Coordinates of C-alpha atoms in Angstrom, one line a residue:
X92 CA 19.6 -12.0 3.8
X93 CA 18.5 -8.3 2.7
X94 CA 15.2 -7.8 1.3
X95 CA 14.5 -7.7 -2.3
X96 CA 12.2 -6.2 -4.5
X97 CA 9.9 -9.3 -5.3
X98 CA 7.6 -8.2 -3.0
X99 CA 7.6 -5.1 -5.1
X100 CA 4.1 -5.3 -6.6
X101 CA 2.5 -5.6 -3.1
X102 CA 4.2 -2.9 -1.9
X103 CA 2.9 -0.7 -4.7
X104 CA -0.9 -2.2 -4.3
X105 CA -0.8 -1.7 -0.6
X106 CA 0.4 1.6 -0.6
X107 CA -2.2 2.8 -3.4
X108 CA -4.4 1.0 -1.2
X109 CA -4.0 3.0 2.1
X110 CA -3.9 6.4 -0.3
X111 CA -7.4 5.8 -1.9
X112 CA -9.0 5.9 1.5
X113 CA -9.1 9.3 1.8
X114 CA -11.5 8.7 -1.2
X115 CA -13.8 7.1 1.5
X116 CA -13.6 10.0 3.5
X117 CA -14.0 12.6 0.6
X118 CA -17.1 10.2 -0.5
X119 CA -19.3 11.7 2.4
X120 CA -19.8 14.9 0.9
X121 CA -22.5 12.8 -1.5
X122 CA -24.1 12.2 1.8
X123 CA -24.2 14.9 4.0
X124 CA -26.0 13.2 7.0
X125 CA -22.9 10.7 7.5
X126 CA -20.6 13.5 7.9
X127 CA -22.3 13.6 12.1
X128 CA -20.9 10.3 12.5
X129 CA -17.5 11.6 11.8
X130 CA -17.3 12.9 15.6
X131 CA -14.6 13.4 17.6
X132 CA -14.0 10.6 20.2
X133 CA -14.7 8.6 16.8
X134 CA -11.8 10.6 15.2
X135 CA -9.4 10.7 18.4
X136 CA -10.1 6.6 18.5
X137 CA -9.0 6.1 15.0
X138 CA -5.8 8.5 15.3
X139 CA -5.0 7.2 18.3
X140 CA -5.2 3.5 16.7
X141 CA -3.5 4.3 13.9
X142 CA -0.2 6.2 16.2
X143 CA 0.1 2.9 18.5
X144 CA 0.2 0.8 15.3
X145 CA 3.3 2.9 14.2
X146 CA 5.3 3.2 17.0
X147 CA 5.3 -0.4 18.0
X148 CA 6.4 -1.4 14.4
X149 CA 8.5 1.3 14.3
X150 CA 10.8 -0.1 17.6
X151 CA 9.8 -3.6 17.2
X152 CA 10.5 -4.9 13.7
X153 CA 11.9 -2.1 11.5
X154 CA 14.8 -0.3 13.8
X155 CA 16.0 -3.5 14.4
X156 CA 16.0 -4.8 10.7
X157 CA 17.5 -1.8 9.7
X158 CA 20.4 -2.5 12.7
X159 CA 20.8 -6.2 11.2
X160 CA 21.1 -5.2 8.0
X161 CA 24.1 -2.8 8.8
X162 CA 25.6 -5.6 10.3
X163 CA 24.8 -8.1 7.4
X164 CA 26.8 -4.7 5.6
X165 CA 30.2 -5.9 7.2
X166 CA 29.6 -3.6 10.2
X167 CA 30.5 -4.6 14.0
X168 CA 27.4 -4.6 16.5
X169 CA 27.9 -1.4 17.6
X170 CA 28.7 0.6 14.4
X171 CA 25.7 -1.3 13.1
X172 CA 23.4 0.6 16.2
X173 CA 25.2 4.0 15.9
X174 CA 24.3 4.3 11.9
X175 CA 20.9 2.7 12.9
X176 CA 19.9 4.9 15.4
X177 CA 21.6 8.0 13.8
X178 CA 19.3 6.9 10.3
X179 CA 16.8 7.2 12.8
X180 CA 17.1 10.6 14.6
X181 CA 18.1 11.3 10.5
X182 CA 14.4 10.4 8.9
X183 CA 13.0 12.2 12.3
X184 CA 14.7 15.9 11.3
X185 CA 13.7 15.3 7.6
X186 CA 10.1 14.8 8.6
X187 CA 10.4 17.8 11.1
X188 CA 11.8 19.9 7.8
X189 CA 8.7 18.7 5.7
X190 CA 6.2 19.1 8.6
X191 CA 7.8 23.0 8.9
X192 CA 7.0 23.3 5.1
X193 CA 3.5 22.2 5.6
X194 CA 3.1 25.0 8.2
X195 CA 3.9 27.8 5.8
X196 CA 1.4 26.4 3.3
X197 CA -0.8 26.2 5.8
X198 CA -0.3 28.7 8.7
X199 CA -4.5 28.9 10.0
X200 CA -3.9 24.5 10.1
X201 CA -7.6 24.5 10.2
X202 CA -8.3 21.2 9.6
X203 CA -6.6 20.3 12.6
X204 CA -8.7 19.6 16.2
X205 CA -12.3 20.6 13.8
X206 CA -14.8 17.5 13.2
X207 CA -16.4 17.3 9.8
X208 CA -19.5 18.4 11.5
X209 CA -18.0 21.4 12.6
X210 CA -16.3 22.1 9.4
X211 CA -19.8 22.0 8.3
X212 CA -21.6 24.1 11.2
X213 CA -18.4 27.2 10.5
X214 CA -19.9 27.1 6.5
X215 CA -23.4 27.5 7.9
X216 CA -22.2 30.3 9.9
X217 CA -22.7 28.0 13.0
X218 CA -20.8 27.1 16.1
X219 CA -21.4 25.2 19.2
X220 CA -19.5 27.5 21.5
X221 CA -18.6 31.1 21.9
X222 CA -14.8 29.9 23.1
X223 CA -14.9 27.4 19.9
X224 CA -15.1 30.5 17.6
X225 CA -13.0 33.1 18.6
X226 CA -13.0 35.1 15.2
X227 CA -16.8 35.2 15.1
X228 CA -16.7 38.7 13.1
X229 CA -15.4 36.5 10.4
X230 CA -18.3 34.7 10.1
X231 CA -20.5 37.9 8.5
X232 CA -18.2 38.1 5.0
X233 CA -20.4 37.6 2.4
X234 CA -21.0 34.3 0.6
X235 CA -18.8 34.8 -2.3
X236 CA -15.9 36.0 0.3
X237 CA -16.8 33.1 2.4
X238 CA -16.9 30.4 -0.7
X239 CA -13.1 32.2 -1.4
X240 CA -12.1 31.7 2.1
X241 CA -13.3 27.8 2.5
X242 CA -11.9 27.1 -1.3
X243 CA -8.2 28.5 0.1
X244 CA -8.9 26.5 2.9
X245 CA -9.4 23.0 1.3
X246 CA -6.6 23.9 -1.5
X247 CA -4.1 24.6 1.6
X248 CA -5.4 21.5 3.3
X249 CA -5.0 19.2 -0.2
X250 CA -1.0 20.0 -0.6
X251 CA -0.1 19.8 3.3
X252 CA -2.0 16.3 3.3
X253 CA -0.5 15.4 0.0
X254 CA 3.1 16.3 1.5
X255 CA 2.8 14.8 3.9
X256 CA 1.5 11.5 2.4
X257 CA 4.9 11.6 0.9
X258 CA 6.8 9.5 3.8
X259 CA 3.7 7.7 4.5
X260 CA 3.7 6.1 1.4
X261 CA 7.2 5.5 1.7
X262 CA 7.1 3.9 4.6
X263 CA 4.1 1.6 3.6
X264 CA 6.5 0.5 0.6
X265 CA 9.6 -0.3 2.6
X266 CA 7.7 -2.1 5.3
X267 CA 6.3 -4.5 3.2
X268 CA 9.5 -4.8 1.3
X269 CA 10.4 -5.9 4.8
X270 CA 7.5 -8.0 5.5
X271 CA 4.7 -8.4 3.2
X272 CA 2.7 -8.9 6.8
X273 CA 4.0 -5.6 8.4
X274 CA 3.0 -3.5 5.5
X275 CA 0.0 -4.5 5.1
X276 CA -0.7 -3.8 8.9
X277 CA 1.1 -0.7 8.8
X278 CA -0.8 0.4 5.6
X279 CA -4.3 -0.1 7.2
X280 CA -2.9 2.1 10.2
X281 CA -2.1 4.8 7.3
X282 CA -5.6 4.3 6.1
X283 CA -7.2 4.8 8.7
X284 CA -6.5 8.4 9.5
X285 CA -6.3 9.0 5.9
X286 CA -10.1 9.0 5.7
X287 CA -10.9 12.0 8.2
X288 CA -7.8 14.0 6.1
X289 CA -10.5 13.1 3.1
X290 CA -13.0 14.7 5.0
X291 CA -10.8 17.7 5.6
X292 CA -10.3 18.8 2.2
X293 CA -13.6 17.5 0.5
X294 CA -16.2 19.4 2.6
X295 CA -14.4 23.0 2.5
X296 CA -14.1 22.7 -1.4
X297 CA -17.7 21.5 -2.0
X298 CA -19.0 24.2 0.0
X299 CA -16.8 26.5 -1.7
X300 CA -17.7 25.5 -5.2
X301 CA -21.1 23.7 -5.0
X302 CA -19.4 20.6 -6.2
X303 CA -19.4 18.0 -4.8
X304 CA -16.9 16.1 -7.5
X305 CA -14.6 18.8 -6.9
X306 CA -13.5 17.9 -3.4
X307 CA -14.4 14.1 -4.2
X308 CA -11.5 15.1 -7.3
X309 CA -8.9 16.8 -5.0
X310 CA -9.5 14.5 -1.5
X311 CA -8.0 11.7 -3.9
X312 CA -5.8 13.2 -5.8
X313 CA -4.0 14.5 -2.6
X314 CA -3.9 10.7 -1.5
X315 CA -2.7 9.8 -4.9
X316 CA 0.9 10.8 -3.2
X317 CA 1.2 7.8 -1.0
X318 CA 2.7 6.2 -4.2
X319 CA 4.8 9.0 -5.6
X320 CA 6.6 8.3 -1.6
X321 CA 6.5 4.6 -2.7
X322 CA 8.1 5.1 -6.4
X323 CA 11.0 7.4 -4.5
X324 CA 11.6 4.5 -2.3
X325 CA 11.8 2.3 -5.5
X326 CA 13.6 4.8 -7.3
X327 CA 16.6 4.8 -4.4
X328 CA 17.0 0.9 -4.4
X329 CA 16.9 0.6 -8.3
X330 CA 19.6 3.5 -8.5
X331 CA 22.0 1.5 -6.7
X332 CA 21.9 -0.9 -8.9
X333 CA 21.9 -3.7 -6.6
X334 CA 18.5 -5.0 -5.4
X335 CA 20.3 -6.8 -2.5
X336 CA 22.0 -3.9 -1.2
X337 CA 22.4 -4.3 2.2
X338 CA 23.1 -0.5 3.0
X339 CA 20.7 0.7 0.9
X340 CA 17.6 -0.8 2.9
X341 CA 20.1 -0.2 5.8
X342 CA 19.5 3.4 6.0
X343 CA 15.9 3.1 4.3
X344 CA 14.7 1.5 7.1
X345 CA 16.4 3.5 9.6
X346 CA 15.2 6.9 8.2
X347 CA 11.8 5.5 7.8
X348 CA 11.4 4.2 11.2
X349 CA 12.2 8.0 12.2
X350 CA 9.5 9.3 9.8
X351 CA 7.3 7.4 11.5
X352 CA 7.9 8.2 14.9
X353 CA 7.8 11.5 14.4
X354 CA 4.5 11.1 12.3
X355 CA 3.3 9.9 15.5
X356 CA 4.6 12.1 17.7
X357 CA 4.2 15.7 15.7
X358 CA 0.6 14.5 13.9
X359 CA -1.4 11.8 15.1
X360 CA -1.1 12.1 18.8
X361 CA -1.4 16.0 19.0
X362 CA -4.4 15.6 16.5
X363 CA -5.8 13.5 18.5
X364 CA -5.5 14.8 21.5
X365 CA -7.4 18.3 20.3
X366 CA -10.0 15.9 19.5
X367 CA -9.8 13.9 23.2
X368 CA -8.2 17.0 25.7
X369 CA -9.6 14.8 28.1
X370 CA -7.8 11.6 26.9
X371 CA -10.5 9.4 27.4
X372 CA -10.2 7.3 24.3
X373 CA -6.9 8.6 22.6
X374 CA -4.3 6.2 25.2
X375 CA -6.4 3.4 25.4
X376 CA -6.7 3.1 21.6
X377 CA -3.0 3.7 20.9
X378 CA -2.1 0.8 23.2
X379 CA -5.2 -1.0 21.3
X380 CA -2.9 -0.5 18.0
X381 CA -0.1 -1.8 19.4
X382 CA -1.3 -4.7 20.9
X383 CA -3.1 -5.2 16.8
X384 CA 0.4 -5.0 15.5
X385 CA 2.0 -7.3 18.4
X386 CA -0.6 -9.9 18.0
X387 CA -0.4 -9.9 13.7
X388 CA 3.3 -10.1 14.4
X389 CA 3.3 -12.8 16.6
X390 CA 1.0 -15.2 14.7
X391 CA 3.1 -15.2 11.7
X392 CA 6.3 -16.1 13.6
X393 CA 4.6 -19.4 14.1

């Protein structure tokens, strides 16, 4: 049996769920001493968490729903694995396409590989090494250059975050179309390294402006796109006019399986990895994620 949208008004709730929490990242700019907790092992842990909890969904419940549903479609085993797999590869180019996009809005990508605290130390005209800092001349433009440059900076860092939200939410709202227990486990994952992306464009725009609603304002905005991803999902199905439509959640869950992976592979792990180049937490806490996902899995099969 296909999935159906009755689970429809959890998958919204979860999904606008794992977008507000970049609103508990952005919420440390109204307490400036929390944002030295945000550290990197702490941020490398979290990424790293939040990968392993998408890749083992990804291969272990929603490729193969997607595979079963093509064959529940009237296809033979091995047309149903072909159109599967190629949904797959699919949803990984299209996130390749967007995550190119993102680089031209944001070419400097500095909000990758900094802590908050860094972030933080670069407005003070601080750094904790030379090699950390390699355009130190930059550092002497005057405050009102400097307030233009950080403003740019959090304004880039709001729309690549907010595109690439986009799939994330998506994927949060099929999954628990799927299984009201996957999305929600999925969807904490999202959360998860959706708070330090709140970080990333709060602190840059309230030391830009002064404010520190404005980068409260804009962190959750950008997270409010989680559920425009969700409503195009929604949109699709409803557009076929069949809620059962095997097909439909067919190739849905095949291109979102690839979305994830590659939001794994081309975000979270590199990410994390600037903030661990030592790996000392990043591995470990991936497979920590998986075996999360595995165990929540495995309870409610009995």
């Amino acid at each position: 049996m296909a999935p159906n949208l009755d689970n429809s008004g959890t998958a919204f709730l979860v999904v606008i769920m794992a977008g507000l929490s970049t609103a508990i990242g952005a919420a440390v700019v109204f307490e400036p001493r929390m944002v030295k907790l945000a550290s990197k092992p702490v941020l490398a842990a979290g990424l790293g968490f939040s990968g392993g909890v998408m890749m083992y969904v990804s291969f272990a419940e929603i490729f193969p729903e997607s595979r079963t549903l093509f064959e529940e479609h009237g296809l033979d085993k091995a047309l149903a694995y072909f159109w599967a797999t190629f949904c797959v590869f699919s949803g990984m180019l299209l996130l390749r396409v967007m995550a190119f996009v993102v680089h031209l809005l944001d070419k400097d990508e500095v909000h990758e590989g900094q802590a908050p605290h860094e972030i933080e130390a670069a407005k003070n005209g601080e750094t904790e090494t030379t090699a950390e800092a390699p355009k130190v001349e930059e550092r002497s433009l005057s405050p009102r250059r400097e307030a233009q440059k950080l403003k740019v900076i959090g304004l880039q860092t709001a729309l690549a975050i907010a595109i690439h939200n986009v799939p994330e939410g998506l994927a949060g709202y099929v999954g628990t179309l799927a299984d009201p227990t996957v999305g929600i486990t999925l969807s904490v994952a999202i959360a998860i390294h959706n708070i330090p992306e709140g970080l990333c464009v709060a602190l840059p725009i309230y030391y830009a402006t002064g404010s520190r609603l404005k980068g409260f304002t804009l962190a959750l905005v950008s997270g409010f796109a989680e559920p425009v991803g969700a409503l195009m999902a929604w949109a699709i199905i409803k557009g076929t006019g069949e809620d059962m439509s095997y097909a439909v959640y067919a190739v849905l869950f095949g291109v979102v399986t690839g979305m994830m992976i590659m939001i794994t592979l081309h975000e979270l792990i590199p990410v994390a990895m600037r903030y661990d180049p030592q790996n000392k937490v990043t591995t470990n806490c991936m497979v920590v994620g998986m075996a999360v996902m595995a165990a929540s899995l495995c309870l409610f099969q009995v």
